[in-house]
């Protein structure tokens, strides 16, 4: 397509928008609503997934040793843990450290009560490794592997927690896809109706263009441009709104629930919008393009 022809098609597409102000505004509003809902849903979902992933990263597997094991045996077990591809990181807790932690948690403000034990550590056999995996779903298989290692007395992990987190993550994923598909379908339907109005208004003009030999691309292009422009404008508005709201909501939640700051962790705005902006603009333009194509194929014999 020549530059002059492309500019003409662009001009006609913008003229169509201006000519059908009411329907164009309705389409922009509809796409804005769709992109806003998709954007908000995406923002909520990725933050939920981030919170769940952060919680998963804190779910560890505790490995206890046989009574009387020496430091060489403990180090050998640690070497096997480090060599396992499923492991993200791990920490070692000595019997003395385990007792110190227990005293703080159990005796709380009455740590003097622990003085009765003096040098007698009741958790003398509680030295352990705490292992964090890259994927929480690997906890069972990893636990089974480590149970067979020489010198390992017990391997503890929370099977119920793992199952619940895995199921929740999958549910969120399925629900996300279903809702986004519905919103996209609604947007495409409404933009196609708007483009159809433009086609009806210019039907005689289009017929004349076809009679004098205008190509199919020449006839279709203005309507496709119209749909894409409407889609981009409709997508830009909610993206700006979501950006403003995200800052306010995060600030409000962190102030109101400061006690849960270690659990409720939000993704940085830059991380969210690095994906959301191109996705939102792509959805807007895509809805406009597909809606235009469907209308043209249905109502134009070109």
Coordinates of C-alpha atoms in Angstrom, one line a residue, residues 187-193 195 227 286-296:
X187 CA -15.6 -6.1 23.8
X188 CA -15.3 -7.6 20.3
X189 CA -19.1 -7.9 20.1
X190 CA -19.6 -4.2 20.9
X191 CA -16.8 -2.8 18.7
X192 CA -18.2 -4.9 15.8
X193 CA -21.6 -3.2 16.2
X195 CA -18.1 -0.5 13.0
X227 CA -11.5 -0.1 15.2
X286 CA -6.9 -6.4 19.2
X287 CA -10.5 -6.0 20.1
X288 CA -10.8 -3.1 17.6
X289 CA -9.1 -5.1 14.9
X290 CA -11.1 -8.3 15.3
X291 CA -14.4 -6.4 15.8
X292 CA -13.8 -4.5 12.6
X293 CA -12.9 -7.6 10.6
X294 CA -16.0 -9.5 11.8
X295 CA -18.2 -6.5 10.9
X296 CA -16.6 -6.1 7.4

